[in-house]
JSON list of C-alpha atoms in Angstrom, two decimals:
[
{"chain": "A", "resi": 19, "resn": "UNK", "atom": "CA", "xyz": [-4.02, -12.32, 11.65]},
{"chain": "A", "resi": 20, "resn": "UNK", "atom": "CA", "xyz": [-1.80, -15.11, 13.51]},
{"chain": "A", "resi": 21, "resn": "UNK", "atom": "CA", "xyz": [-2.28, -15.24, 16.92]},
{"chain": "A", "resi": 22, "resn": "UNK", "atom": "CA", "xyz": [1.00, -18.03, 17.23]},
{"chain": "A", "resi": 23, "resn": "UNK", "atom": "CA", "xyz": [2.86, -18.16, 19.83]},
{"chain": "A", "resi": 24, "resn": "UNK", "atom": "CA", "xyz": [6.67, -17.94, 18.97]},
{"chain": "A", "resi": 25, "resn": "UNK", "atom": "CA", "xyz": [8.97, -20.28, 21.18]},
{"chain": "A", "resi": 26, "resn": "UNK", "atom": "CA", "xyz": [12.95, -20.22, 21.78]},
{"chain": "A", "resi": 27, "resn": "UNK", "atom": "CA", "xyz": [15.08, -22.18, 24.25]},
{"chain": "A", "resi": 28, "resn": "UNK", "atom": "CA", "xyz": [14.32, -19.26, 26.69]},
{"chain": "A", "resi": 29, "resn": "UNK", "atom": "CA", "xyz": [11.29, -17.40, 25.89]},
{"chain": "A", "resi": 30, "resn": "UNK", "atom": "CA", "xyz": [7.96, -17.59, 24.66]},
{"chain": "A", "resi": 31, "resn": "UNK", "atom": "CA", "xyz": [6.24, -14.68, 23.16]},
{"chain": "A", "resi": 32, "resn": "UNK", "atom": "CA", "xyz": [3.64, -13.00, 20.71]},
{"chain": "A", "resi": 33, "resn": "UNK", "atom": "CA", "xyz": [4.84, -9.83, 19.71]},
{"chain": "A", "resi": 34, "resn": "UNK", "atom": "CA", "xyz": [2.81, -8.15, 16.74]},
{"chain": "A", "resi": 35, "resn": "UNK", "atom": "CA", "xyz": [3.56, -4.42, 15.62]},
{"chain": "A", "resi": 36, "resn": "UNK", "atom": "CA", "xyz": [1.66, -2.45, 13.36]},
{"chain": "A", "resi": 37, "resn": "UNK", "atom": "CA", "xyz": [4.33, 0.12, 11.70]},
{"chain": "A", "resi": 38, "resn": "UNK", "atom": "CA", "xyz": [3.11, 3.13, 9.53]},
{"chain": "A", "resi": 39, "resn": "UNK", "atom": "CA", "xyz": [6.00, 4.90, 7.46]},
{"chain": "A", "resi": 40, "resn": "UNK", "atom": "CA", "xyz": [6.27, 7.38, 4.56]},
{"chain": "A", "resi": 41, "resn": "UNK", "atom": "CA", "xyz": [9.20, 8.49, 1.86]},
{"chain": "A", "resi": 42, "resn": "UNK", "atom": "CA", "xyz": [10.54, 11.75, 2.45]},
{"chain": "A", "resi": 43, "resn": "UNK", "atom": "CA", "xyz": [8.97, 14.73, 2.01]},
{"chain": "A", "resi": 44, "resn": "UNK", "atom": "CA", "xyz": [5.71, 12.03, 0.86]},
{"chain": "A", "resi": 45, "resn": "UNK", "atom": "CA", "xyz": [6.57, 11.46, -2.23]},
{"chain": "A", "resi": 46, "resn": "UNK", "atom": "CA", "xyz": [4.45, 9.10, -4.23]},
{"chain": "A", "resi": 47, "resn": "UNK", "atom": "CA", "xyz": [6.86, 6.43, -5.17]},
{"chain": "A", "resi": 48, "resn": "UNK", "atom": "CA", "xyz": [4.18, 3.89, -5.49]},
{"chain": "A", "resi": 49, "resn": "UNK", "atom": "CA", "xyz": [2.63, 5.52, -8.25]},
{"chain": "A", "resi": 50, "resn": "UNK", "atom": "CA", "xyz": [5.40, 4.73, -10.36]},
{"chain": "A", "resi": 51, "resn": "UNK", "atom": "CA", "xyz": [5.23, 1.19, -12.17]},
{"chain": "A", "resi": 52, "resn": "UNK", "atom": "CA", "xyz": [5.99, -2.06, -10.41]},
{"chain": "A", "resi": 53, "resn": "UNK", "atom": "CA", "xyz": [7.76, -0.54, -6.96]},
{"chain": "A", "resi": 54, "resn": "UNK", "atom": "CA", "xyz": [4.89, -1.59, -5.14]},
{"chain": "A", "resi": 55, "resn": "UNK", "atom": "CA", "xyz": [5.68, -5.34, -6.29]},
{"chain": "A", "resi": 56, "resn": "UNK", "atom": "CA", "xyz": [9.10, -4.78, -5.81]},
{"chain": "A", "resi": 57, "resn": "UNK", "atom": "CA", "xyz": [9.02, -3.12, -2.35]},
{"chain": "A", "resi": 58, "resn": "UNK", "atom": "CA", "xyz": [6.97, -5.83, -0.86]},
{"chain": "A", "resi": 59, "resn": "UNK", "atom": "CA", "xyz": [8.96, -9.07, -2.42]},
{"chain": "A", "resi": 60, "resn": "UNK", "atom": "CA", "xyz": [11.89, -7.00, -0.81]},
{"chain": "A", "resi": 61, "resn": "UNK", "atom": "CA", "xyz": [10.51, -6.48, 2.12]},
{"chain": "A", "resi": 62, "resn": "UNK", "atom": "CA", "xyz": [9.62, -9.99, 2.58]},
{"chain": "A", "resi": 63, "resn": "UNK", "atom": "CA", "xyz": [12.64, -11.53, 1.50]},
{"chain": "A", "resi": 64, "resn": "UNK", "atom": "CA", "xyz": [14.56, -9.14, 4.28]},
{"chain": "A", "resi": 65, "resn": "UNK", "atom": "CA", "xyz": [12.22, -10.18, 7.06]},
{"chain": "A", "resi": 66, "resn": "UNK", "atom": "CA", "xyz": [12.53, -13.67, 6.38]},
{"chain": "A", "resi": 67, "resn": "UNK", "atom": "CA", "xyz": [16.30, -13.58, 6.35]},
{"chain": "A", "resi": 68, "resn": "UNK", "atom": "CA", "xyz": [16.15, -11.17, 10.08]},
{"chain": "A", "resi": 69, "resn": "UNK", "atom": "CA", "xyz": [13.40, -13.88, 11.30]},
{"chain": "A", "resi": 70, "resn": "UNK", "atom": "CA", "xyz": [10.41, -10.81, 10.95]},
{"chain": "A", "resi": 71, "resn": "UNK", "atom": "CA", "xyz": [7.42, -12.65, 9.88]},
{"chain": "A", "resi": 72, "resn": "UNK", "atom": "CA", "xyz": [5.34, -10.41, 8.18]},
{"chain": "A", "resi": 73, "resn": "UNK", "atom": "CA", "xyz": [1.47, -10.44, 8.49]},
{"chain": "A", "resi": 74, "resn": "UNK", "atom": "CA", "xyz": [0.18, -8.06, 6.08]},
{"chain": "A", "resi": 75, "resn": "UNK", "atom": "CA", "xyz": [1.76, -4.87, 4.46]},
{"chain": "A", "resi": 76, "resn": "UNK", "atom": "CA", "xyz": [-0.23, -2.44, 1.90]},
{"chain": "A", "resi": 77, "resn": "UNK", "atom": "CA", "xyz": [1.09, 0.06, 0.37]},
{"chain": "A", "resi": 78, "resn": "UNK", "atom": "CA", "xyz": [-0.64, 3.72, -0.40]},
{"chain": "A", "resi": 79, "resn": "UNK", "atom": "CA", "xyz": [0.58, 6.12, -2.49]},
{"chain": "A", "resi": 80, "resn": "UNK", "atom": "CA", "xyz": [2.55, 7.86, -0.19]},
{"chain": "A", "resi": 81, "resn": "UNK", "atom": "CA", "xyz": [3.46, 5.62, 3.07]},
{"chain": "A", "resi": 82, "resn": "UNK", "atom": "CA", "xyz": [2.92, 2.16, 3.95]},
{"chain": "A", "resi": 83, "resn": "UNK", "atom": "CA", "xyz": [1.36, 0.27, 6.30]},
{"chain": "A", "resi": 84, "resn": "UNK", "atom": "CA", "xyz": [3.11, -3.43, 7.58]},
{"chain": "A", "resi": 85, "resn": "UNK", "atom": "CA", "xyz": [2.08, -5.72, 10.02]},
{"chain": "A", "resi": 86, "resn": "UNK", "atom": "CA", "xyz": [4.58, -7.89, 11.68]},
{"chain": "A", "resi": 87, "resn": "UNK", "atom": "CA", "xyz": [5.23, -10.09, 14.39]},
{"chain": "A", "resi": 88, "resn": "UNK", "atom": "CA", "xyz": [9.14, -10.62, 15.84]},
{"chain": "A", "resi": 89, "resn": "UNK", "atom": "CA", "xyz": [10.72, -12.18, 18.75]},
{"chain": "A", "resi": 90, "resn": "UNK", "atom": "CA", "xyz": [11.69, -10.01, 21.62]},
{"chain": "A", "resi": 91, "resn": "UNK", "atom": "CA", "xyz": [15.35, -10.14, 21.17]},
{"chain": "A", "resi": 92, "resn": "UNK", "atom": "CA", "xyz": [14.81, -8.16, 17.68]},
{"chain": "A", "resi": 93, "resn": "UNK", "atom": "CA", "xyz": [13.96, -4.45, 19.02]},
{"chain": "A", "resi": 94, "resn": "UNK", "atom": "CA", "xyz": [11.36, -2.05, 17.14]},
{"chain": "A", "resi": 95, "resn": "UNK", "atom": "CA", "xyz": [14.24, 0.17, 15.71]},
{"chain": "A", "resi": 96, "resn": "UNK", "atom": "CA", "xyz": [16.05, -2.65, 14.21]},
{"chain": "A", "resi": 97, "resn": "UNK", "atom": "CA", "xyz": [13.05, -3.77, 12.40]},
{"chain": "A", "resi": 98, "resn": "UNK", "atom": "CA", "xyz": [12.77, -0.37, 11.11]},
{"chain": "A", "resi": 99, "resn": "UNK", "atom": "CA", "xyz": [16.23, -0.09, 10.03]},
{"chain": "A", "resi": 100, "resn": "UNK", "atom": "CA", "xyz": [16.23, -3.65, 8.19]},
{"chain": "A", "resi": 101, "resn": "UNK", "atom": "CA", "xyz": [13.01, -2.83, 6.44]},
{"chain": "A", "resi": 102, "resn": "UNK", "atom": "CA", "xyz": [14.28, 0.67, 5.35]},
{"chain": "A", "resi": 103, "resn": "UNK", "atom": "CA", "xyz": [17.71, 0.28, 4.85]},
{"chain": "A", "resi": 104, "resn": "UNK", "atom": "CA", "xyz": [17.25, -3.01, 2.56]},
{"chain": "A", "resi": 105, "resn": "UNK", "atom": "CA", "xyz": [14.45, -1.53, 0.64]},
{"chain": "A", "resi": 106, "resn": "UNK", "atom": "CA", "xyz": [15.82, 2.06, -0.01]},
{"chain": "A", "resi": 107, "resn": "UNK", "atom": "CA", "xyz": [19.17, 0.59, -1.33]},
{"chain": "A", "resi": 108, "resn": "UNK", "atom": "CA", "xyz": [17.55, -1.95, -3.88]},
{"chain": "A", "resi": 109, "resn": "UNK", "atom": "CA", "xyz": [14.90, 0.66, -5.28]},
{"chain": "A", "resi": 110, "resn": "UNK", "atom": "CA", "xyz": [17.30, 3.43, -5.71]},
{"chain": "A", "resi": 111, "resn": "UNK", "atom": "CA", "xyz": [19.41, 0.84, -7.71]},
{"chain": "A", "resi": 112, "resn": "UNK", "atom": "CA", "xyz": [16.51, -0.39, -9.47]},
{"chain": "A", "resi": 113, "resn": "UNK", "atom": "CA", "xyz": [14.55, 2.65, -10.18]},
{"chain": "A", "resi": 114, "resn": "UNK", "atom": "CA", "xyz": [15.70, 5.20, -12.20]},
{"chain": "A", "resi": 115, "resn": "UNK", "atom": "CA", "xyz": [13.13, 7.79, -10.32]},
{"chain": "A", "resi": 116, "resn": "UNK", "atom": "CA", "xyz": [14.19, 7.33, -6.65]},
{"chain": "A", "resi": 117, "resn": "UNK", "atom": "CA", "xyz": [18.22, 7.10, -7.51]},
{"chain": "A", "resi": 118, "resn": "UNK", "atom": "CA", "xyz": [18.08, 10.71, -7.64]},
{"chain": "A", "resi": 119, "resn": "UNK", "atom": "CA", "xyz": [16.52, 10.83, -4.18]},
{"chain": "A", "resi": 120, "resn": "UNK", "atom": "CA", "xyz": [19.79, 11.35, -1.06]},
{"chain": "A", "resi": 121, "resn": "UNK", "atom": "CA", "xyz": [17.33, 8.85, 1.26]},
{"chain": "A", "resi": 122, "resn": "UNK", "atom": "CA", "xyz": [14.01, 7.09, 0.25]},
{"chain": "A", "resi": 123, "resn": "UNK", "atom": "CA", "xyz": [12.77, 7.08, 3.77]},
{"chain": "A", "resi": 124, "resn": "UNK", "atom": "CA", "xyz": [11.81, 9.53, 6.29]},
{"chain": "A", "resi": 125, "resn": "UNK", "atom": "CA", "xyz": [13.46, 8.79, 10.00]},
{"chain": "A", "resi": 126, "resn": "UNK", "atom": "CA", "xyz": [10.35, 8.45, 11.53]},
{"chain": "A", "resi": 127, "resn": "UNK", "atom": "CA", "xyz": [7.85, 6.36, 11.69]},
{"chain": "A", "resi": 128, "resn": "UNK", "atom": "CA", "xyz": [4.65, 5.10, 13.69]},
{"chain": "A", "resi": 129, "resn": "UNK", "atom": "CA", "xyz": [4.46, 1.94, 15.59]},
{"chain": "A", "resi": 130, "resn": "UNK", "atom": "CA", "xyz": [2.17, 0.33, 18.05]},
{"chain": "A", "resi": 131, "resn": "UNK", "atom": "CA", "xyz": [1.47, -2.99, 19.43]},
{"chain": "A", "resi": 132, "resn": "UNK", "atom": "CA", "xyz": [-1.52, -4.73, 17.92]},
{"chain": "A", "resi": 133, "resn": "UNK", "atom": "CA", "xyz": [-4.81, -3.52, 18.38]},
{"chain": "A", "resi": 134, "resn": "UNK", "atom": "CA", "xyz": [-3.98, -0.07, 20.09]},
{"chain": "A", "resi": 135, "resn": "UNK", "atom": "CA", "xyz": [-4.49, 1.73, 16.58]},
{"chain": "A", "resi": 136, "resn": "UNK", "atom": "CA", "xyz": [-7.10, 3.33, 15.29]},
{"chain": "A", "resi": 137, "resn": "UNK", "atom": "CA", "xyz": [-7.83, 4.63, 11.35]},
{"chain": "A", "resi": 138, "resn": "UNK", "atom": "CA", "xyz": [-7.56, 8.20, 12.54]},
{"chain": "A", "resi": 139, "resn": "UNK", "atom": "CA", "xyz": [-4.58, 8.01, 14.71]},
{"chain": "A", "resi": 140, "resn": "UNK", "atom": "CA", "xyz": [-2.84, 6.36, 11.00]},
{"chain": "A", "resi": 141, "resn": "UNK", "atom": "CA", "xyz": [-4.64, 9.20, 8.99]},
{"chain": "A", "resi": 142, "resn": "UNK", "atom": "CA", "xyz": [-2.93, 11.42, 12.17]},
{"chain": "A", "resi": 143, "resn": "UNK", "atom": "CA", "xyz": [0.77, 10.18, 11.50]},
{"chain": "A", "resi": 144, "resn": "UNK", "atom": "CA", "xyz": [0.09, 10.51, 7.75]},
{"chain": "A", "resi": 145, "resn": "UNK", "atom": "CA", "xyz": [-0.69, 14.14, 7.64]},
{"chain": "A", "resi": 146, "resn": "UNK", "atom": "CA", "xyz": [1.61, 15.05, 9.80]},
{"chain": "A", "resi": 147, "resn": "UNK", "atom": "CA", "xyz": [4.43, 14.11, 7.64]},
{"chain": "A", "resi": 148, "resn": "UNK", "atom": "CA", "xyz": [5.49, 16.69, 5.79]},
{"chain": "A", "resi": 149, "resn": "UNK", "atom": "CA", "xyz": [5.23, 17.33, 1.96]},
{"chain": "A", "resi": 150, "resn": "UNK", "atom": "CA", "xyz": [8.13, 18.34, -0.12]},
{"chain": "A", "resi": 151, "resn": "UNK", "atom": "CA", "xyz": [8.23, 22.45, 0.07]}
]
């Protein structure tokens, strides 16, 4: 993990967020071949064009994990809604399986600021979510 310091003309600032988020009803879209791959080169190339550096992201078979760090003029929801937005588009295209899907992604999500999370509050937010009926 980076522990850099981001500077602007105004501010300086080390904000790192560790988001947890699943697809609806916790689907297992990673099982199918290459989304994984294609999900995170998304992902990246999204963050890098919003100025989101991201730290780590892994991907289970139902809900990933990312790690990120973004200046505070860039609010929590807005990195959500870049992340999602971008990625549900481009793999619904892209993926035969998910075009059928209305939305990829649930609303919600987890977040918290770095080092405030534990495993079980993630395995918490995980089960929580709920399955498709």
């Amino acid at each position: 993990m980076k522990n850099e310091y981001k500077h602007t003309k105004t501010t300086v600032s080390l904000l790192n967020y560790h988001f947890v988020f699943c697809p609806r009803y916790r689907r297992k879209i990673f099982n199918i071949p290459k989304v994984e791959d294609r999900f995170k080169e998304l992902t990246l190339a999204k963050c890098e064009e919003c100025g989101i550096e991201v730290l780590s992201q892994e991907c289970h078979i139902d809900h990933v994990h990312m790690f990120v760090s973004a200046l505070p003029a860039m609010s929590i929801p807005t990195i959500m809604q870049q992340i999602k937005g971008a990625t549900s588009v481009e793999l619904r295209k892209e993926f035969p399986q998910l075009k059928a899907m209305p939305s990829l992604w649930t609303r919600s999500y987890f977040v918290s600021t770095a080092g405030n999370v534990s495993s079980e509050t993630i395995k918490w937010y995980v089960e929580t979510q709920k399955t498709r009926p």
